[in-house]
Amino acid sequence: MIKHIVMWKLKDHAEGADRAANAAELKRRLDGCAGIVPGMLKFEVALAQPGLEATYDAVLYSEFESKEALEAYAAHPTHKAVIPFIASVREGRQCMDFEV
C-alpha cells in the first residue's frame, strides 16, 4: 500500500479571494477526486481549524493499493483539472509518498 500525503500553505489573496475562501474551494475541488480510480483506498481532505496548531492550511491524506493506482490518480483528468487552481493559490507545498 502507498500512502500519499500533501500539505498546502495558501497565499493571503489569490484568484480574487482570500485564504479562507480559497481553502474552501481547494477542498471542494479535491473532494471531487475521491474514488476516481480503482485502487484508491482512502481519500480525505482537511482544512486547518481555528484554535488548533497548524503550519499549513490544507492537507490531503490518501491511500492507494499500489504505486500504479497512485500513478493512475495523478494522471486522471479530474485530478489534472484541479492542479491549475491549486498552483495559483498556493504559497507552498509539501508531499510525501511512502509504502507500508
PDB file of N, CA, C and O in Angstrom, residues 22-89:
ATOM      1  N   ASN A  22     -10.328  30.453  -0.603  1.00  0.00           N
ATOM      2  CA  ASN A  22      -9.552  29.572  -1.472  1.00  0.00           C
ATOM      3  C   ASN A  22      -9.342  28.202  -0.842  1.00  0.00           C
ATOM      4  O   ASN A  22      -9.330  27.185  -1.546  1.00  0.00           O
ATOM      5  N   ALA A  23      -9.193  28.153   0.470  1.00  0.00           N
ATOM      6  CA  ALA A  23      -9.074  26.861   1.151  1.00  0.00           C
ATOM      7  C   ALA A  23     -10.356  26.050   0.962  1.00  0.00           C
ATOM      8  O   ALA A  23     -10.309  24.853   0.660  1.00  0.00           O
ATOM      9  N   ALA A  24     -11.496  26.689   1.134  1.00  0.00           N
ATOM     10  CA  ALA A  24     -12.775  26.004   0.947  1.00  0.00           C
ATOM     11  C   ALA A  24     -12.930  25.519  -0.495  1.00  0.00           C
ATOM     12  O   ALA A  24     -13.410  24.405  -0.732  1.00  0.00           O
ATOM     13  N   GLU A  25     -12.513  26.331  -1.441  1.00  0.00           N
ATOM     14  CA  GLU A  25     -12.605  25.944  -2.854  1.00  0.00           C
ATOM     15  C   GLU A  25     -11.632  24.812  -3.172  1.00  0.00           C
ATOM     16  O   GLU A  25     -11.965  23.886  -3.912  1.00  0.00           O
ATOM     17  N   LEU A  26     -10.424  24.862  -2.618  1.00  0.00           N
ATOM     18  CA  LEU A  26      -9.455  23.785  -2.802  1.00  0.00           C
ATOM     19  C   LEU A  26     -10.051  22.468  -2.294  1.00  0.00           C
ATOM     20  O   LEU A  26     -10.001  21.448  -2.974  1.00  0.00           O
ATOM     21  N   LYS A  27     -10.637  22.507  -1.112  1.00  0.00           N
ATOM     22  CA  LYS A  27     -11.248  21.301  -0.540  1.00  0.00           C
ATOM     23  C   LYS A  27     -12.387  20.806  -1.422  1.00  0.00           C
ATOM     24  O   LYS A  27     -12.494  19.608  -1.703  1.00  0.00           O
ATOM     25  N   ARG A  28     -13.239  21.694  -1.873  1.00  0.00           N
ATOM     26  CA  ARG A  28     -14.364  21.303  -2.721  1.00  0.00           C
ATOM     27  C   ARG A  28     -13.876  20.610  -3.989  1.00  0.00           C
ATOM     28  O   ARG A  28     -14.372  19.542  -4.368  1.00  0.00           O
ATOM     29  N   ARG A  29     -12.864  21.198  -4.619  1.00  0.00           N
ATOM     30  CA  ARG A  29     -12.342  20.616  -5.858  1.00  0.00           C
ATOM     31  C   ARG A  29     -11.659  19.277  -5.612  1.00  0.00           C
ATOM     32  O   ARG A  29     -11.845  18.324  -6.364  1.00  0.00           O
ATOM     33  N   LEU A  30     -10.849  19.200  -4.565  1.00  0.00           N
ATOM     34  CA  LEU A  30     -10.171  17.936  -4.273  1.00  0.00           C
ATOM     35  C   LEU A  30     -11.154  16.850  -3.839  1.00  0.00           C
ATOM     36  O   LEU A  30     -10.979  15.680  -4.195  1.00  0.00           O
ATOM     37  N   ASP A  31     -12.175  17.209  -3.089  1.00  0.00           N
ATOM     38  CA  ASP A  31     -13.181  16.220  -2.694  1.00  0.00           C
ATOM     39  C   ASP A  31     -13.795  15.544  -3.921  1.00  0.00           C
ATOM     40  O   ASP A  31     -14.190  14.377  -3.852  1.00  0.00           O
ATOM     41  N   GLY A  32     -13.835  16.257  -5.031  1.00  0.00           N
ATOM     42  CA  GLY A  32     -14.346  15.693  -6.282  1.00  0.00           C
ATOM     43  C   GLY A  32     -13.452  14.618  -6.869  1.00  0.00           C
ATOM     44  O   GLY A  32     -13.844  13.919  -7.807  1.00  0.00           O
ATOM     45  N   CYS A  33     -12.258  14.463  -6.327  1.00  0.00           N
ATOM     46  CA  CYS A  33     -11.326  13.442  -6.813  1.00  0.00           C
ATOM     47  C   CYS A  33     -11.469  12.113  -6.067  1.00  0.00           C
ATOM     48  O   CYS A  33     -10.858  11.114  -6.459  1.00  0.00           O
ATOM     49  N   ALA A  34     -12.237  12.097  -5.005  1.00  0.00           N
ATOM     50  CA  ALA A  34     -12.392  10.868  -4.217  1.00  0.00           C
ATOM     51  C   ALA A  34     -13.007   9.773  -5.075  1.00  0.00           C
ATOM     52  O   ALA A  34     -13.997   9.988  -5.777  1.00  0.00           O
ATOM     53  N   GLY A  35     -12.390   8.620  -5.045  1.00  0.00           N
ATOM     54  CA  GLY A  35     -12.934   7.454  -5.735  1.00  0.00           C
ATOM     55  C   GLY A  35     -12.820   7.446  -7.251  1.00  0.00           C
ATOM     56  O   GLY A  35     -13.488   6.656  -7.897  1.00  0.00           O
ATOM     57  N   ILE A  36     -11.971   8.307  -7.816  1.00  0.00           N
ATOM     58  CA  ILE A  36     -11.930   8.405  -9.279  1.00  0.00           C
ATOM     59  C   ILE A  36     -11.160   7.278  -9.963  1.00  0.00           C
ATOM     60  O   ILE A  36     -11.276   7.125 -11.175  1.00  0.00           O
ATOM     61  N   VAL A  37     -10.376   6.514  -9.203  1.00  0.00           N
ATOM     62  CA  VAL A  37      -9.624   5.408  -9.814  1.00  0.00           C
ATOM     63  C   VAL A  37      -9.755   4.146  -8.964  1.00  0.00           C
ATOM     64  O   VAL A  37      -9.861   4.228  -7.740  1.00  0.00           O
ATOM     65  N   PRO A  38      -9.718   2.997  -9.607  1.00  0.00           N
ATOM     66  CA  PRO A  38      -9.672   1.756  -8.834  1.00  0.00           C
ATOM     67  C   PRO A  38      -8.376   1.721  -8.025  1.00  0.00           C
ATOM     68  O   PRO A  38      -7.346   2.242  -8.451  1.00  0.00           O
ATOM     69  N   GLY A  39      -8.442   1.137  -6.862  1.00  0.00           N
ATOM     70  CA  GLY A  39      -7.250   1.026  -6.027  1.00  0.00           C
ATOM     71  C   GLY A  39      -7.058   2.186  -5.077  1.00  0.00           C
ATOM     72  O   GLY A  39      -6.117   2.187  -4.285  1.00  0.00           O
ATOM     73  N   MET A  40      -7.926   3.203  -5.131  1.00  0.00           N
ATOM     74  CA  MET A  40      -7.891   4.291  -4.152  1.00  0.00           C
ATOM     75  C   MET A  40      -8.630   3.778  -2.918  1.00  0.00           C
ATOM     76  O   MET A  40      -9.822   3.498  -2.983  1.00  0.00           O
ATOM     77  N   LEU A  41      -7.921   3.639  -1.832  1.00  0.00           N
ATOM     78  CA  LEU A  41      -8.497   3.047  -0.630  1.00  0.00           C
ATOM     79  C   LEU A  41      -9.044   4.076   0.347  1.00  0.00           C
ATOM     80  O   LEU A  41     -10.011   3.818   1.048  1.00  0.00           O
ATOM     81  N   LYS A  42      -8.408   5.235   0.395  1.00  0.00           N
ATOM     82  CA  LYS A  42      -8.821   6.298   1.318  1.00  0.00           C
ATOM     83  C   LYS A  42      -8.463   7.628   0.688  1.00  0.00           C
ATOM     84  O   LYS A  42      -7.422   7.756   0.044  1.00  0.00           O
ATOM     85  N   PHE A  43      -9.317   8.630   0.896  1.00  0.00           N
ATOM     86  CA  PHE A  43      -9.079   9.952   0.325  1.00  0.00           C
ATOM     87  C   PHE A  43      -9.770  10.962   1.219  1.00  0.00           C
ATOM     88  O   PHE A  43     -11.000  10.998   1.306  1.00  0.00           O
ATOM     89  N   GLU A  44      -8.993  11.756   1.927  1.00  0.00           N
ATOM     90  CA  GLU A  44      -9.539  12.708   2.892  1.00  0.00           C
ATOM     91  C   GLU A  44      -8.831  14.049   2.754  1.00  0.00           C
ATOM     92  O   GLU A  44      -7.605  14.114   2.777  1.00  0.00           O
ATOM     93  N   VAL A  45      -9.618  15.096   2.620  1.00  0.00           N
ATOM     94  CA  VAL A  45      -9.089  16.459   2.554  1.00  0.00           C
ATOM     95  C   VAL A  45      -9.564  17.197   3.798  1.00  0.00           C
ATOM     96  O   VAL A  45     -10.745  17.153   4.143  1.00  0.00           O
ATOM     97  N   ALA A  46      -8.637  17.857   4.491  1.00  0.00           N
ATOM     98  CA  ALA A  46      -8.991  18.596   5.706  1.00  0.00           C
ATOM     99  C   ALA A  46      -8.370  19.991   5.655  1.00  0.00           C
ATOM    100  O   ALA A  46      -7.315  20.186   5.053  1.00  0.00           O
ATOM    101  N   LEU A  47      -9.047  20.917   6.298  1.00  0.00           N
ATOM    102  CA  LEU A  47      -8.567  22.297   6.402  1.00  0.00           C
ATOM    103  C   LEU A  47      -8.154  22.584   7.835  1.00  0.00           C
ATOM    104  O   LEU A  47      -8.717  22.009   8.776  1.00  0.00           O
ATOM    105  N   ALA A  48      -7.189  23.479   7.988  1.00  0.00           N
ATOM    106  CA  ALA A  48      -6.744  23.887   9.322  1.00  0.00           C
ATOM    107  C   ALA A  48      -7.932  24.453  10.094  1.00  0.00           C
ATOM    108  O   ALA A  48      -8.749  25.199   9.555  1.00  0.00           O
ATOM    109  N   GLN A  49      -8.006  24.088  11.357  1.00  0.00           N
ATOM    110  CA  GLN A  49      -9.115  24.510  12.203  1.00  0.00           C
ATOM    111  C   GLN A  49      -8.678  25.657  13.106  1.00  0.00           C
ATOM    112  O   GLN A  49      -7.622  25.562  13.741  1.00  0.00           O
ATOM    113  N   PRO A  50      -9.475  26.719  13.182  1.00  0.00           N
ATOM    114  CA  PRO A  50      -9.146  27.821  14.097  1.00  0.00           C
ATOM    115  C   PRO A  50      -8.990  27.295  15.522  1.00  0.00           C
ATOM    116  O   PRO A  50      -9.754  26.442  15.968  1.00  0.00           O
ATOM    117  N   GLY A  51      -7.967  27.782  16.194  1.00  0.00           N
ATOM    118  CA  GLY A  51      -7.731  27.389  17.570  1.00  0.00           C
ATOM    119  C   GLY A  51      -6.853  26.170  17.741  1.00  0.00           C
ATOM    120  O   GLY A  51      -6.456  25.846  18.851  1.00  0.00           O
ATOM    121  N   LEU A  52      -6.563  25.478  16.655  1.00  0.00           N
ATOM    122  CA  LEU A  52      -5.664  24.326  16.703  1.00  0.00           C
ATOM    123  C   LEU A  52      -4.389  24.664  15.950  1.00  0.00           C
ATOM    124  O   LEU A  52      -4.424  25.362  14.937  1.00  0.00           O
ATOM    125  N   GLU A  53      -3.278  24.165  16.428  1.00  0.00           N
ATOM    126  CA  GLU A  53      -1.991  24.470  15.801  1.00  0.00           C
ATOM    127  C   GLU A  53      -1.935  23.919  14.383  1.00  0.00           C
ATOM    128  O   GLU A  53      -2.295  22.761  14.135  1.00  0.00           O
ATOM    129  N   ALA A  54      -1.491  24.750  13.452  1.00  0.00           N
ATOM    130  CA  ALA A  54      -1.333  24.326  12.061  1.00  0.00           C
ATOM    131  C   ALA A  54      -0.340  25.244  11.367  1.00  0.00           C
ATOM    132  O   ALA A  54      -0.414  26.460  11.511  1.00  0.00           O
ATOM    133  N   THR A  55       0.586  24.665  10.644  1.00  0.00           N
ATOM    134  CA  THR A  55       1.530  25.467   9.856  1.00  0.00           C
ATOM    135  C   THR A  55       1.161  25.450   8.380  1.00  0.00           C
ATOM    136  O   THR A  55       1.746  26.189   7.597  1.00  0.00           O
ATOM    137  N   TYR A  56       0.189  24.626   8.013  1.00  0.00           N
ATOM    138  CA  TYR A  56      -0.319  24.569   6.645  1.00  0.00           C
ATOM    139  C   TYR A  56      -1.821  24.751   6.690  1.00  0.00           C
ATOM    140  O   TYR A  56      -2.456  24.546   7.727  1.00  0.00           O
ATOM    141  N   ASP A  57      -2.402  25.127   5.564  1.00  0.00           N
ATOM    142  CA  ASP A  57      -3.824  25.439   5.502  1.00  0.00           C
ATOM    143  C   ASP A  57      -4.700  24.256   5.104  1.00  0.00           C
ATOM    144  O   ASP A  57      -5.876  24.212   5.456  1.00  0.00           O
ATOM    145  N   ALA A  58      -4.153  23.334   4.346  1.00  0.00           N
ATOM    146  CA  ALA A  58      -4.937  22.200   3.862  1.00  0.00           C
ATOM    147  C   ALA A  58      -4.043  20.972   3.751  1.00  0.00           C
ATOM    148  O   ALA A  58      -2.834  21.087   3.528  1.00  0.00           O
ATOM    149  N   VAL A  59      -4.661  19.810   3.927  1.00  0.00           N
ATOM    150  CA  VAL A  59      -3.917  18.560   3.820  1.00  0.00           C
ATOM    151  C   VAL A  59      -4.774  17.533   3.076  1.00  0.00           C
ATOM    152  O   VAL A  59      -5.997  17.513   3.227  1.00  0.00           O
ATOM    153  N   LEU A  60      -4.107  16.728   2.277  1.00  0.00           N
ATOM    154  CA  LEU A  60      -4.722  15.571   1.643  1.00  0.00           C
ATOM    155  C   LEU A  60      -4.051  14.333   2.208  1.00  0.00           C
ATOM    156  O   LEU A  60      -2.820  14.224   2.167  1.00  0.00           O
ATOM    157  N   TYR A  61      -4.848  13.421   2.755  1.00  0.00           N
ATOM    158  CA  TYR A  61      -4.351  12.131   3.206  1.00  0.00           C
ATOM    159  C   TYR A  61      -5.041  11.081   2.346  1.00  0.00           C
ATOM    160  O   TYR A  61      -6.279  11.026   2.300  1.00  0.00           O
ATOM    161  N   SER A  62      -4.251  10.284   1.642  1.00  0.00           N
ATOM    162  CA  SER A  62      -4.846   9.261   0.792  1.00  0.00           C
ATOM    163  C   SER A  62      -4.020   7.985   0.831  1.00  0.00           C
ATOM    164  O   SER A  62      -2.824   8.006   1.138  1.00  0.00           O
ATOM    165  N   GLU A  63      -4.682   6.888   0.531  1.00  0.00           N
ATOM    166  CA  GLU A  63      -4.043   5.583   0.480  1.00  0.00           C
ATOM    167  C   GLU A  63      -4.419   4.903  -0.824  1.00  0.00           C
ATOM    168  O   GLU A  63      -5.586   4.972  -1.255  1.00  0.00           O
ATOM    169  N   PHE A  64      -3.447   4.250  -1.419  1.00  0.00           N
ATOM    170  CA  PHE A  64      -3.640   3.535  -2.681  1.00  0.00           C
ATOM    171  C   PHE A  64      -3.095   2.128  -2.532  1.00  0.00           C
ATOM    172  O   PHE A  64      -2.091   1.918  -1.841  1.00  0.00           O
ATOM    173  N   GLU A  65      -3.736   1.176  -3.182  1.00  0.00           N
ATOM    174  CA  GLU A  65      -3.294  -0.208  -3.028  1.00  0.00           C
ATOM    175  C   GLU A  65      -1.957  -0.482  -3.686  1.00  0.00           C
ATOM    176  O   GLU A  65      -1.291  -1.452  -3.346  1.00  0.00           O
ATOM    177  N   SER A  66      -1.534   0.414  -4.616  1.00  0.00           N
ATOM    178  CA  SER A  66      -0.262   0.196  -5.310  1.00  0.00           C
ATOM    179  C   SER A  66       0.257   1.509  -5.887  1.00  0.00           C
ATOM    180  O   SER A  66      -0.484   2.499  -5.989  1.00  0.00           O
ATOM    181  N   LYS A  67       1.516   1.479  -6.281  1.00  0.00           N
ATOM    182  CA  LYS A  67       2.116   2.626  -6.965  1.00  0.00           C
ATOM    183  C   LYS A  67       1.368   2.912  -8.265  1.00  0.00           C
ATOM    184  O   LYS A  67       1.159   4.063  -8.628  1.00  0.00           O
ATOM    185  N   GLU A  68       0.934   1.871  -8.931  1.00  0.00           N
ATOM    186  CA  GLU A  68       0.198   2.041 -10.193  1.00  0.00           C
ATOM    187  C   GLU A  68      -1.133   2.760  -9.971  1.00  0.00           C
ATOM    188  O   GLU A  68      -1.537   3.591 -10.797  1.00  0.00           O
ATOM    189  N   ALA A  69      -1.805   2.454  -8.866  1.00  0.00           N
ATOM    190  CA  ALA A  69      -3.064   3.143  -8.559  1.00  0.00           C
ATOM    191  C   ALA A  69      -2.813   4.631  -8.291  1.00  0.00           C
ATOM    192  O   ALA A  69      -3.580   5.486  -8.745  1.00  0.00           O
ATOM    193  N   LEU A  70      -1.740   4.943  -7.562  1.00  0.00           N
ATOM    194  CA  LEU A  70      -1.379   6.339  -7.319  1.00  0.00           C
ATOM    195  C   LEU A  70      -1.054   7.041  -8.637  1.00  0.00           C
ATOM    196  O   LEU A  70      -1.490   8.172  -8.873  1.00  0.00           O
ATOM    197  N   GLU A  71      -0.315   6.377  -9.500  1.00  0.00           N
ATOM    198  CA  GLU A  71       0.021   6.953 -10.805  1.00  0.00           C
ATOM    199  C   GLU A  71      -1.237   7.187 -11.645  1.00  0.00           C
ATOM    200  O   GLU A  71      -1.345   8.193 -12.358  1.00  0.00           O
ATOM    201  N   ALA A  72      -2.193   6.266 -11.566  1.00  0.00           N
ATOM    202  CA  ALA A  72      -3.453   6.438 -12.296  1.00  0.00           C
ATOM    203  C   ALA A  72      -4.210   7.657 -11.772  1.00  0.00           C
ATOM    204  O   ALA A  72      -4.778   8.430 -12.557  1.00  0.00           O
ATOM    205  N   TYR A  73      -4.207   7.851 -10.463  1.00  0.00           N
ATOM    206  CA  TYR A  73      -4.836   9.036  -9.866  1.00  0.00           C
ATOM    207  C   TYR A  73      -4.151  10.304 -10.366  1.00  0.00           C
ATOM    208  O   TYR A  73      -4.806  11.256 -10.789  1.00  0.00           O
ATOM    209  N   ALA A  74      -2.825  10.318 -10.324  1.00  0.00           N
ATOM    210  CA  ALA A  74      -2.071  11.508 -10.742  1.00  0.00           C
ATOM    211  C   ALA A  74      -2.343  11.870 -12.199  1.00  0.00           C
ATOM    212  O   ALA A  74      -2.355  13.049 -12.556  1.00  0.00           O
ATOM    213  N   ALA A  75      -2.575  10.875 -13.027  1.00  0.00           N
ATOM    214  CA  ALA A  75      -2.784  11.108 -14.462  1.00  0.00           C
ATOM    215  C   ALA A  75      -4.257  11.316 -14.824  1.00  0.00           C
ATOM    216  O   ALA A  75      -4.563  11.708 -15.956  1.00  0.00           O
ATOM    217  N   HIS A  76      -5.158  11.085 -13.899  1.00  0.00           N
ATOM    218  CA  HIS A  76      -6.593  11.153 -14.194  1.00  0.00           C
ATOM    219  C   HIS A  76      -7.009  12.588 -14.537  1.00  0.00           C
ATOM    220  O   HIS A  76      -6.582  13.540 -13.878  1.00  0.00           O
ATOM    221  N   PRO A  77      -7.858  12.770 -15.554  1.00  0.00           N
ATOM    222  CA  PRO A  77      -8.278  14.128 -15.953  1.00  0.00           C
ATOM    223  C   PRO A  77      -8.950  14.925 -14.837  1.00  0.00           C
ATOM    224  O   PRO A  77      -8.770  16.146 -14.767  1.00  0.00           O
ATOM    225  N   THR A  78      -9.693  14.280 -13.963  1.00  0.00           N
ATOM    226  CA  THR A  78     -10.341  15.005 -12.861  1.00  0.00           C
ATOM    227  C   THR A  78      -9.294  15.589 -11.925  1.00  0.00           C
ATOM    228  O   THR A  78      -9.410  16.738 -11.491  1.00  0.00           O
ATOM    229  N   HIS A  79      -8.256  14.823 -11.634  1.00  0.00           N
ATOM    230  CA  HIS A  79      -7.163  15.316 -10.792  1.00  0.00           C
ATOM    231  C   HIS A  79      -6.394  16.412 -11.517  1.00  0.00           C
ATOM    232  O   HIS A  79      -6.097  17.461 -10.945  1.00  0.00           O
ATOM    233  N   LYS A  80      -6.072  16.181 -12.769  1.00  0.00           N
ATOM    234  CA  LYS A  80      -5.305  17.177 -13.535  1.00  0.00           C
ATOM    235  C   LYS A  80      -6.046  18.509 -13.620  1.00  0.00           C
ATOM    236  O   LYS A  80      -5.421  19.561 -13.657  1.00  0.00           O
ATOM    237  N   ALA A  81      -7.373  18.479 -13.640  1.00  0.00           N
ATOM    238  CA  ALA A  81      -8.164  19.711 -13.733  1.00  0.00           C
ATOM    239  C   ALA A  81      -8.069  20.555 -12.471  1.00  0.00           C
ATOM    240  O   ALA A  81      -8.265  21.774 -12.515  1.00  0.00           O
ATOM    241  N   VAL A  82      -7.746  19.946 -11.335  1.00  0.00           N
ATOM    242  CA  VAL A  82      -7.641  20.665 -10.059  1.00  0.00           C
ATOM    243  C   VAL A  82      -6.289  21.378  -9.927  1.00  0.00           C
ATOM    244  O   VAL A  82      -6.181  22.406  -9.261  1.00  0.00           O
ATOM    245  N   ILE A  83      -5.278  20.852 -10.574  1.00  0.00           N
ATOM    246  CA  ILE A  83      -3.900  21.338 -10.397  1.00  0.00           C
ATOM    247  C   ILE A  83      -3.721  22.825 -10.695  1.00  0.00           C
ATOM    248  O   ILE A  83      -3.092  23.531  -9.900  1.00  0.00           O
ATOM    249  N   PRO A  84      -4.249  23.373 -11.796  1.00  0.00           N
ATOM    250  CA  PRO A  84      -4.018  24.801 -12.056  1.00  0.00           C
ATOM    251  C   PRO A  84      -4.566  25.723 -10.967  1.00  0.00           C
ATOM    252  O   PRO A  84      -3.919  26.709 -10.605  1.00  0.00           O
ATOM    253  N   PHE A  85      -5.741  25.394 -10.425  1.00  0.00           N
ATOM    254  CA  PHE A  85      -6.273  26.224  -9.351  1.00  0.00           C
ATOM    255  C   PHE A  85      -5.367  26.164  -8.128  1.00  0.00           C
ATOM    256  O   PHE A  85      -5.020  27.201  -7.546  1.00  0.00           O
ATOM    257  N   ILE A  86      -4.993  24.968  -7.732  1.00  0.00           N
ATOM    258  CA  ILE A  86      -4.136  24.841  -6.549  1.00  0.00           C
ATOM    259  C   ILE A  86      -2.823  25.578  -6.757  1.00  0.00           C
ATOM    260  O   ILE A  86      -2.357  26.290  -5.865  1.00  0.00           O
ATOM    261  N   ALA A  87      -2.233  25.437  -7.929  1.00  0.00           N
ATOM    262  CA  ALA A  87      -0.969  26.117  -8.214  1.00  0.00           C
ATOM    263  C   ALA A  87      -1.121  27.637  -8.107  1.00  0.00           C
ATOM    264  O   ALA A  87      -0.200  28.326  -7.666  1.00  0.00           O
ATOM    265  N   SER A  88      -2.278  28.156  -8.466  1.00  0.00           N
ATOM    266  CA  SER A  88      -2.470  29.610  -8.449  1.00  0.00           C
ATOM    267  C   SER A  88      -2.710  30.167  -7.050  1.00  0.00           C
ATOM    268  O   SER A  88      -2.490  31.352  -6.821  1.00  0.00           O
ATOM    269  N   VAL A  89      -3.166  29.330  -6.115  1.00  0.00           N
ATOM    270  CA  VAL A  89      -3.476  29.833  -4.775  1.00  0.00           C
ATOM    271  C   VAL A  89      -2.462  29.415  -3.719  1.00  0.00           C
ATOM    272  O   VAL A  89      -2.484  29.923  -2.609  1.00  0.00           O
TER     273      VAL A  89
END
